[in-house]
CSV table of C-alpha atoms and ligand atoms in Angstrom, one decimal:
chain,number,residue,atom,x,y,z
A,1,MET,CA,116.7,167.9,75.5
A,2,GLY,CA,118.5,166.3,72.5
A,3,TYR,CA,118.6,162.5,72.1
A,4,GLU,CA,122.3,162.3,73.2
A,5,ALA,CA,121.8,164.4,76.3
A,6,GLY,CA,118.7,162.3,77.1
A,7,MET,CA,120.7,159.1,76.8
A,8,LYS,CA,123.4,160.6,79.1
A,9,VAL,CA,120.8,161.3,81.7
A,10,LEU,CA,119.3,157.9,81.3
A,11,VAL,CA,122.7,156.2,81.6
A,12,LEU,CA,123.6,158.3,84.6
A,13,SER,CA,120.3,157.4,86.3
A,14,LEU,CA,120.9,153.7,85.6
A,15,ALA,CA,124.3,154.0,87.1
A,16,VAL,CA,122.9,155.6,90.2
A,17,VAL,CA,120.3,152.8,90.5
A,18,ALA,CA,123.0,150.2,90.0
A,19,VAL,CA,125.1,151.7,92.8
A,20,ALA,CA,122.2,152.0,95.1
A,21,GLY,CA,121.3,148.4,94.3
A,22,ILE,CA,124.8,147.2,95.2
A,23,ARG,CA,125.1,149.3,98.3
A,24,PRO,CA,121.8,149.4,100.2
A,25,SER,CA,124.1,149.8,103.2
A,26,LYS,CA,124.1,153.5,102.4
A,27,LEU,CA,121.6,153.4,105.3
A,28,VAL,CA,123.5,154.2,108.5
A,29,ARG,CA,122.2,152.2,111.4
A,30,GLN,CA,121.9,154.2,114.6
A,31,VAL,CA,121.4,151.1,116.7
A,32,PRO,CA,122.7,147.6,116.2
A,33,ALA,CA,119.3,145.9,116.5
A,34,MET,CA,115.6,146.6,117.2
A,35,TYR,CA,113.2,144.4,119.2
A,36,VAL,CA,109.5,145.1,118.8
A,37,LEU,CA,106.6,144.2,121.1
A,38,GLY,CA,103.0,145.1,120.8
A,39,ASP,CA,99.8,144.9,118.7
A,40,SER,CA,98.6,145.1,115.1
A,41,THR,CA,100.0,148.5,114.6
A,42,LEU,CA,103.5,146.8,114.7
A,43,ASP,CA,102.8,143.2,113.7
A,44,VAL,CA,104.8,142.2,110.6
A,45,GLY,CA,103.5,138.6,110.2
A,46,ASN,CA,103.4,136.8,113.6
A,47,ASN,CA,99.7,136.2,113.4
A,48,ASN,CA,99.9,134.5,110.0
A,49,TYR,CA,101.7,131.7,111.9
A,50,LEU,CA,99.2,131.4,114.8
A,51,PRO,CA,96.6,128.7,114.6
A,52,GLY,CA,92.9,129.4,115.2
A,53,LYS,CA,90.0,130.7,113.0
A,54,ASP,CA,89.5,133.8,115.1
A,55,VAL,CA,93.1,135.0,114.9
A,56,PRO,CA,93.2,138.4,113.2
A,57,ARG,CA,95.4,138.1,110.1
A,58,ALA,CA,96.2,140.5,107.3
A,59,ASP,CA,96.9,137.7,104.9
A,60,LYS,CA,94.7,138.7,102.0
A,61,PRO,CA,94.5,141.5,99.5
A,62,PHE,CA,94.2,144.4,99.7
A,63,TYR,CA,96.5,144.3,102.6
A,64,GLY,CA,100.0,145.1,101.4
A,65,VAL,CA,98.8,146.5,98.0
A,66,ASP,CA,101.3,149.3,98.2
A,67,LEU,CA,104.3,147.3,99.4
A,68,PRO,CA,107.2,147.8,97.0
A,69,GLY,CA,107.8,144.9,94.6
A,70,SER,CA,105.2,142.4,95.5
A,71,GLY,CA,102.1,144.4,96.5
A,72,ARG,CA,101.1,141.3,98.4
A,73,PRO,CA,99.9,140.8,102.0
A,74,THR,CA,102.6,140.1,104.6
A,75,GLY,CA,100.6,140.2,107.8
A,76,ARG,CA,100.9,144.0,108.1
A,77,PHE,CA,97.6,145.7,108.9
A,78,SER,CA,98.3,148.4,106.4
A,79,ASN,CA,98.2,149.1,102.6
A,80,GLY,CA,102.0,149.1,102.8
A,81,TYR,CA,104.5,149.5,105.6
A,82,ASN,CA,103.4,150.0,109.2
A,83,THR,CA,104.7,152.1,112.1
A,84,ALA,CA,107.3,149.5,113.1
A,85,ASP,CA,108.7,149.6,109.6
A,86,PHE,CA,108.9,153.4,109.5
A,87,VAL,CA,110.5,153.6,113.0
A,88,ALA,CA,113.0,151.0,111.8
A,89,LYS,CA,113.6,153.1,108.6
A,90,THR,CA,114.3,156.2,110.6
A,91,LEU,CA,116.9,154.2,112.6
A,92,GLY,CA,118.6,153.1,109.4
A,93,PHE,CA,117.1,149.7,108.8
A,94,ASP,CA,115.3,148.8,105.5
A,95,LYS,CA,112.1,147.8,107.4
A,96,SER,CA,111.0,146.2,110.7
A,97,PRO,CA,112.9,143.2,111.9
A,98,LEU,CA,111.1,140.0,110.8
A,99,ALA,CA,108.4,138.4,112.9
A,100,TYR,CA,109.5,135.9,115.5
A,101,LEU,CA,107.3,133.1,114.2
A,102,VAL,CA,108.5,133.7,110.6
A,103,LEU,CA,112.1,133.5,111.7
A,104,LYS,CA,111.4,130.4,113.8
A,105,ALA,CA,109.8,128.7,110.9
A,106,HIS,CA,112.8,129.3,108.7
A,107,ASN,CA,115.4,128.5,111.4
A,108,LYS,CA,116.7,132.1,111.3
A,109,LEU,CA,115.8,133.3,114.7
A,110,ILE,CA,119.2,133.7,116.3
A,111,PRO,CA,121.0,135.0,113.3
A,112,SER,CA,118.4,137.7,113.0
A,113,ALA,CA,118.2,138.4,116.7
A,114,ILE,CA,122.0,139.0,116.7
A,115,THR,CA,122.3,141.1,113.6
A,116,ARG,CA,119.1,143.2,113.3
A,117,GLY,CA,116.5,142.2,115.8
A,118,VAL,CA,113.1,140.4,116.1
A,119,SER,CA,109.5,141.4,116.2
A,120,PHE,CA,107.2,139.8,118.7
A,121,ALA,CA,104.2,142.1,118.0
A,122,SER,CA,100.9,140.3,117.5
A,123,ALA,CA,97.6,141.7,116.2
A,124,GLY,CA,94.9,141.7,118.8
A,125,ALA,CA,97.3,141.7,121.7
A,126,GLY,CA,96.6,143.8,124.7
A,127,ILE,CA,98.5,144.8,127.8
A,128,LEU,CA,96.3,142.3,129.6
A,129,ASP,CA,96.5,138.6,128.8
A,130,SER,CA,92.7,138.5,129.0
A,131,THR,CA,92.3,140.8,126.0
A,132,ASN,CA,91.2,138.8,123.0
A,133,ALA,CA,92.6,135.8,124.8
A,134,GLY,CA,93.6,132.8,122.7
A,135,ASN,CA,93.8,134.7,119.5
A,136,ASN,CA,97.1,136.5,119.7
A,137,ILE,CA,100.5,136.4,121.5
A,138,PRO,CA,99.7,138.5,124.6
A,139,LEU,CA,102.3,141.0,125.8
A,140,SER,CA,103.4,138.8,128.8
A,141,GLN,CA,104.1,135.9,126.3
A,142,GLN,CA,105.9,138.3,124.0
A,143,VAL,CA,108.3,139.1,126.8
A,144,ARG,CA,108.7,135.4,127.6
A,145,LEU,CA,109.6,134.7,123.9
A,146,PHE,CA,112.1,137.5,124.1
A,147,ALA,CA,113.6,135.9,127.2
A,148,SER,CA,114.0,132.5,125.5
A,149,THR,CA,115.5,134.2,122.4
A,150,LYS,CA,118.0,136.0,124.7
A,151,ALA,CA,118.9,132.7,126.3
A,152,GLU,CA,119.8,131.3,122.9
A,153,MET,CA,121.7,134.5,122.0
A,154,ASP,CA,123.7,134.1,125.2
A,155,ALA,CA,124.5,130.5,124.3
A,156,LYS,CA,125.7,131.6,120.9
A,157,LEU,CA,127.6,134.9,121.6
A,158,GLY,CA,128.2,134.8,125.4
A,159,PRO,CA,126.2,136.8,127.9
A,160,GLY,CA,128.6,139.8,128.0
A,161,ALA,CA,128.4,140.4,124.2
A,162,VAL,CA,124.6,140.0,124.3
A,163,SER,CA,124.2,142.3,127.2
A,164,HIS,CA,126.2,144.9,125.3
A,165,LEU,CA,124.2,144.4,122.1
A,166,LEU,CA,120.9,144.7,124.0
A,167,SER,CA,122.0,147.8,125.9
A,168,GLN,CA,122.6,149.6,122.6
A,169,SER,CA,119.5,148.3,120.8
A,170,PHE,CA,116.1,150.0,120.4
A,171,PHE,CA,113.1,148.4,122.0
A,172,LEU,CA,109.8,149.5,120.5
A,173,LEU,CA,106.6,149.0,122.4
A,174,GLY,CA,103.1,149.8,121.2
A,175,VAL,CA,100.1,148.3,122.8
A,176,GLY,CA,96.9,149.2,124.7
A,177,SER,CA,94.2,150.0,122.2
A,178,ASN,CA,92.9,146.5,122.2
A,179,ASP,CA,92.4,146.6,126.0
A,180,PHE,CA,90.1,149.6,125.5
A,181,PHE,CA,88.2,148.1,122.6
A,182,ALA,CA,87.7,145.0,124.7
A,183,LEU,CA,86.5,147.0,127.6
A,184,ALA,CA,84.0,148.9,125.4
A,185,THR,CA,82.8,145.6,123.9
A,186,ALA,CA,82.3,144.0,127.3
A,187,GLN,CA,80.4,147.1,128.5
A,188,ALA,CA,78.1,147.1,125.5
A,189,GLN,CA,77.4,143.4,126.0
A,190,GLN,CA,76.5,144.0,129.6
A,191,ASN,CA,74.6,147.2,128.7
A,192,LYS,CA,76.3,149.4,131.1
A,193,THR,CA,78.9,152.1,131.4
A,194,ALA,CA,82.0,151.8,133.5
A,195,THR,CA,81.8,153.4,136.9
A,196,GLN,CA,84.7,155.5,138.3
A,197,SER,CA,85.8,152.5,140.4
A,198,ASP,CA,85.6,150.2,137.4
A,199,VAL,CA,87.9,152.6,135.5
A,200,ALA,CA,90.3,152.9,138.4
A,201,ALA,CA,90.6,149.1,138.7
A,202,PHE,CA,91.0,148.8,134.9
A,203,TYR,CA,93.8,151.4,134.9
A,204,GLY,CA,95.4,149.7,137.9
A,205,SER,CA,95.7,146.3,136.1
A,206,LEU,CA,96.9,147.9,132.9
A,207,LEU,CA,99.6,149.9,134.7
A,208,SER,CA,100.8,147.1,136.9
A,209,ASN,CA,101.1,144.8,133.9
A,210,TYR,CA,102.8,147.5,131.8
A,211,SER,CA,105.2,148.1,134.7
A,212,ALA,CA,106.0,144.4,135.0
A,213,THR,CA,106.7,144.2,131.3
A,214,ILE,CA,109.1,147.1,131.3
A,215,THR,CA,110.9,145.9,134.4
A,216,GLU,CA,111.3,142.4,132.8
A,217,LEU,CA,112.6,143.9,129.6
A,218,TYR,CA,115.1,145.9,131.7
A,219,GLU,CA,116.2,142.9,133.6
A,220,LEU,CA,116.8,141.1,130.3
A,221,GLY,CA,119.0,143.9,129.2
A,222,ALA,CA,116.8,146.6,127.5
A,223,ARG,CA,118.1,150.1,128.0
A,224,LYS,CA,116.5,152.1,125.2
A,225,LEU,CA,112.8,151.9,125.2
A,226,GLY,CA,110.5,153.7,122.7
A,227,VAL,CA,106.9,153.5,123.9
A,228,ILE,CA,103.9,154.5,121.8
A,229,ASN,CA,100.9,155.5,123.8
A,230,VAL,CA,97.2,154.7,123.1
A,231,GLY,CA,95.7,156.7,120.3
A,232,PRO,CA,92.1,158.1,120.1
A,233,VAL,CA,90.4,154.7,120.1
A,234,GLY,CA,87.0,156.4,119.9
A,235,CYS,CA,87.8,157.9,116.5
A,236,VAL,CA,88.5,154.7,114.5
A,237,PRO,CA,85.9,154.1,111.8
A,238,ARG,CA,84.6,151.0,113.5
A,239,VAL,CA,83.7,153.0,116.6
A,240,ARG,CA,82.5,156.0,114.7
A,241,VAL,CA,80.0,154.0,112.7
A,242,LEU,CA,78.2,153.1,115.9
A,243,ASN,CA,77.2,156.8,116.1
A,244,ALA,CA,74.4,158.0,113.8
A,245,THR,CA,76.4,161.1,112.9
A,246,GLY,CA,79.7,159.4,112.6
A,247,ALA,CA,81.1,161.2,115.6
A,248,CYS,CA,84.0,159.9,117.7
A,249,SER,CA,83.2,158.3,121.0
A,250,ASP,CA,84.3,161.0,123.5
A,251,ALA,CA,83.9,158.5,126.3
A,252,MET,CA,86.4,156.1,124.8
A,253,ASN,CA,88.9,158.8,123.9
A,254,GLN,CA,88.7,160.1,127.4
A,255,LEU,CA,89.4,156.7,128.8
A,256,ALA,CA,92.5,156.5,126.6
A,257,VAL,CA,93.7,160.0,127.5
A,258,GLY,CA,93.4,159.2,131.2
A,259,PHE,CA,95.4,156.0,130.7
A,260,ASN,CA,98.1,157.9,128.8
A,261,GLY,CA,98.5,160.4,131.6
A,262,ALA,CA,99.0,157.5,134.0
A,263,LEU,CA,101.4,155.8,131.7
A,264,ARG,CA,103.5,159.0,131.5
A,265,SER,CA,103.7,159.1,135.3
A,266,LEU,CA,104.4,155.4,135.4
A,267,LEU,CA,107.4,155.8,133.1
A,268,ALA,CA,108.7,158.9,134.9
A,269,GLY,CA,108.5,157.0,138.2
A,270,LEU,CA,109.9,153.8,137.0
A,271,ALA,CA,113.0,155.0,135.1
A,272,PRO,CA,114.9,156.3,138.1
A,273,LYS,CA,114.5,152.9,139.7
A,274,LEU,CA,116.0,151.2,136.7
A,275,PRO,CA,119.5,152.6,136.4
A,276,GLY,CA,120.7,153.2,132.9
A,277,LEU,CA,117.2,152.9,131.4
A,278,ALA,CA,116.3,155.7,128.9
A,279,TYR,CA,112.9,156.0,127.3
A,280,SER,CA,110.9,158.1,124.9
A,281,LEU,CA,107.2,158.1,125.2
A,282,ALA,CA,105.5,158.9,121.8
A,283,ASP,CA,102.2,160.7,121.9
A,284,SER,CA,100.2,159.0,119.3
A,285,SER,CA,97.1,160.4,120.9
A,286,ALA,CA,98.1,164.1,120.6
A,287,LEU,CA,99.5,163.6,117.1
A,288,THR,CA,96.3,162.0,115.8
A,289,GLN,CA,94.1,164.7,117.5
A,290,ALA,CA,96.2,167.3,115.8
A,291,THR,CA,95.7,165.5,112.5
A,292,LEU,CA,92.0,165.3,113.0
A,293,ALA,CA,91.9,169.0,113.8
A,294,ASN,CA,93.7,170.0,110.6
A,295,PRO,CA,93.7,167.1,108.2
A,296,LEU,CA,94.1,169.0,104.9
A,297,ALA,CA,97.4,170.5,106.1
A,298,LEU,CA,98.7,167.0,106.1
A,299,GLY,CA,97.1,166.0,102.9
A,300,PHE,CA,94.3,163.9,104.4
A,301,ALA,CA,91.0,164.2,102.6
A,302,SER,CA,89.4,161.6,104.8
A,303,THR,CA,89.9,161.0,108.5
A,304,ASP,CA,86.7,159.2,109.4
A,305,SER,CA,86.5,156.4,106.8
A,306,ALA,CA,88.3,153.2,106.0
A,307,CYS,CA,90.0,153.2,102.6
A,308,CYS,CA,89.5,149.5,102.3
A,309,GLY,CA,86.1,148.2,103.6
A,310,GLY,CA,82.5,148.6,102.8
A,311,GLY,CA,79.3,150.3,103.8
A,312,ARG,CA,79.0,153.4,105.9
A,313,LEU,CA,82.4,155.0,106.6
A,314,GLY,CA,83.9,151.9,105.0
A,315,ALA,CA,83.5,150.4,108.4
A,316,GLN,CA,80.7,147.9,107.9
A,317,GLY,CA,82.8,145.5,105.9
A,318,ASP,CA,86.2,144.0,106.3
A,319,CYS,CA,89.1,144.7,104.1
A,320,THR,CA,89.0,141.7,101.7
A,321,PRO,CA,89.6,141.1,98.0
A,322,ALA,CA,85.9,141.9,97.5
A,323,ALA,CA,86.1,145.3,99.4
A,324,ALA,CA,85.8,148.7,97.8
A,325,LEU,CA,89.1,150.5,97.7
A,326,CYS,CA,89.3,154.3,98.0
A,327,ALA,CA,90.8,156.1,95.0
A,328,ASP,CA,93.7,157.8,96.8
A,329,ARG,CA,95.1,155.7,99.6
A,330,ASP,CA,97.5,158.4,100.7
A,331,ALA,CA,94.6,160.8,101.3
A,332,TYR,CA,93.1,158.5,104.0
A,333,LEU,CA,94.1,158.5,107.6
A,334,PHE,CA,92.6,155.0,108.0
A,335,TRP,CA,93.4,152.0,105.8
A,336,ASP,CA,90.8,149.7,107.3
A,337,SER,CA,88.2,150.3,109.9
A,338,VAL,CA,90.8,150.2,112.8
A,339,HIS,CA,94.3,150.7,111.4
A,340,PRO,CA,96.2,153.7,110.1
A,341,SER,CA,97.1,154.0,106.4
A,342,GLN,CA,100.8,153.6,105.4
A,343,ARG,CA,101.0,157.4,105.0
A,344,ALA,CA,99.6,157.9,108.5
A,345,ALA,CA,102.1,155.4,109.9
A,346,PHE,CA,104.9,157.2,108.1
A,347,LEU,CA,103.9,160.6,109.5
A,348,GLY,CA,103.7,159.1,113.0
A,349,ALA,CA,107.2,157.6,112.8
A,350,GLN,CA,108.6,160.9,111.5
A,351,ALA,CA,107.0,162.8,114.4
A,352,TYR,CA,108.3,160.4,117.0
A,353,TYR,CA,111.8,160.3,115.5
A,354,ASP,CA,112.5,164.0,115.1
A,355,GLY,CA,109.3,165.9,115.0
A,356,PRO,CA,107.9,168.7,117.1
A,357,ALA,CA,109.1,168.2,120.7
A,358,GLN,CA,105.6,168.0,122.1
A,359,TYR,CA,105.1,164.6,120.5
A,360,THR,CA,107.7,162.8,122.6
A,361,THR,CA,108.6,162.8,126.3
A,362,PRO,CA,111.2,163.5,127.6
A,363,ILE,CA,113.3,162.9,124.5
A,364,SER,CA,112.7,161.9,120.9
A,365,PHE,CA,113.3,158.5,119.4
A,366,LYS,CA,116.4,160.1,117.6
A,367,GLN,CA,117.9,161.3,120.9
A,368,LEU,CA,117.1,157.9,122.5
A,369,ALA,CA,118.8,156.0,119.7
A,370,GLY,CA,121.8,158.3,119.9
A,371,MET,CA,122.4,157.9,123.7
B,401,NAG,C1,99.6,140.6,134.3
B,401,NAG,O1,100.9,140.3,134.4
B,401,NAG,C2,101.2,139.0,135.1
B,401,NAG,C3,102.7,138.9,135.2
B,401,NAG,O2,103.3,139.2,134.0
B,401,NAG,C4,100.5,137.9,134.3
B,401,NAG,O3,100.8,136.7,134.9
B,401,NAG,C5,99.1,138.2,134.3
B,401,NAG,O4,98.5,137.2,133.5
B,401,NAG,C6,98.8,139.5,133.7
B,401,NAG,N1,97.4,139.8,133.9
B,401,NAG,C7,96.6,140.0,132.9
B,401,NAG,C8,95.2,140.2,133.2
B,401,NAG,O5,97.0,140.1,131.8
B,402,NAG,C1,70.0,148.7,128.0
B,402,NAG,O1,69.6,149.6,129.0
B,402,NAG,C2,68.6,150.6,128.5
B,402,NAG,C3,68.4,151.6,129.7
B,402,NAG,O2,68.4,151.0,130.9
B,402,NAG,C4,67.4,149.9,128.2
B,402,NAG,O3,66.4,150.8,127.7
B,402,NAG,C5,67.6,148.9,127.0
B,402,NAG,O4,66.5,148.1,126.7
B,402,NAG,C6,68.8,147.9,127.4
B,402,NAG,N1,69.2,147.1,126.3
B,402,NAG,C7,69.4,145.8,126.4
B,402,NAG,C8,69.9,145.1,125.2
B,402,NAG,O5,69.4,145.2,127.5
B,403,NAG,C1,76.8,160.6,118.7
B,403,NAG,O1,77.8,161.7,118.8
B,403,NAG,C2,77.2,162.9,119.3
B,403,NAG,C3,78.4,163.9,119.2
B,403,NAG,O2,79.5,163.5,120.0
B,403,NAG,C4,76.7,162.7,120.7
B,403,NAG,O3,76.2,163.9,121.2
B,403,NAG,C5,75.7,161.6,120.7
B,403,NAG,O4,75.3,161.3,122.0
B,403,NAG,C6,76.2,160.3,120.1
B,403,NAG,N1,75.2,159.3,119.9
B,403,NAG,C7,75.3,158.1,120.5
B,403,NAG,C8,74.1,157.2,120.3
B,403,NAG,O5,76.3,157.8,121.1
């Protein structure tokens, strides 16, 4: 290419960049707002504002190393964006709505709640208040924070307008892994395995609290609910490292699979009782199992180790500025010893939005948003 032609291309690309810069609204929103509740897979900074030395926080490098621009930690438990961000992107937003506590601290809660949404997700949270109690915003509290936010929105816009806005908005819910990690820890400490009746009682309390959460969100105005089920908790590096051969814990995976089946029935039974509620249940469990069965097809060279960590499987050390980083972060399923890499989160959101039909029940996130 001659110099002149080269310049033309360069000028043209600069023009494209300039236009894109001026008009990021090229993104077409499929819903007016998004409200997020759940755990560290969705947290975008709430925990950075929670007091307490045992609160899990992704506030140090190398968290955020791949975020565009800054490359700095934001509270996301990822090398870059997380699942909430990528679901938001598929729906036409630039990223997840900001964290409730961040918005509160900057006096921007209601403007954001009205124009794009709020994230209540908190790392460490479970379906049960008792899970990691005191070190996160538990799910029931996240719902209460949403209720108080809605009351303020009502005061600003009027309840009719708010109820219309909420009915069109996307509610993303992803929680449950921490309840299973907490159960496994408690069992190990007591040196026992759960009996069938322990498991039944555990499922019972998870389901009754999940059901209460969904019903409360519905009563507050939610009509489009995207729910991500519990992944193979027995395959995270932190659990694998407990096994001499690095194998997944089948027992933990089976517990999660049993719960996921019950969650599927719960939603199918609950929806007809809540007129106007539509939902999409995303199968994080099946998607991750498919990835584990055929990692190279998806470009993953490692599915058992943390990219950022230390020791065996990268799971014997935390992801800190002193940690060892893997060479190709996109080739790792896991970023740290528990959380998916940015690329894994991206692939998950794509699958839930518009991927193979088997990964969402009864409809996809795209169909849900479009209703
Ligand atoms: C279950 O939900 C109820 C009502 O939301 C809440 O008060 C209770 O603390 C929850 N139980 C647990 C164990 O989280
Ligand atoms: C746990 O139970 C096993 C089998 O009953 C026993 O051999 C082991 O010593 C126990 N470990 C602890 C820490 O109590
Ligand atoms: C490690 O994993 C293998 C394969 O699943 C299993 O047979 C073995 O019992 C596990 N070991 C421990 C200590 O859990």
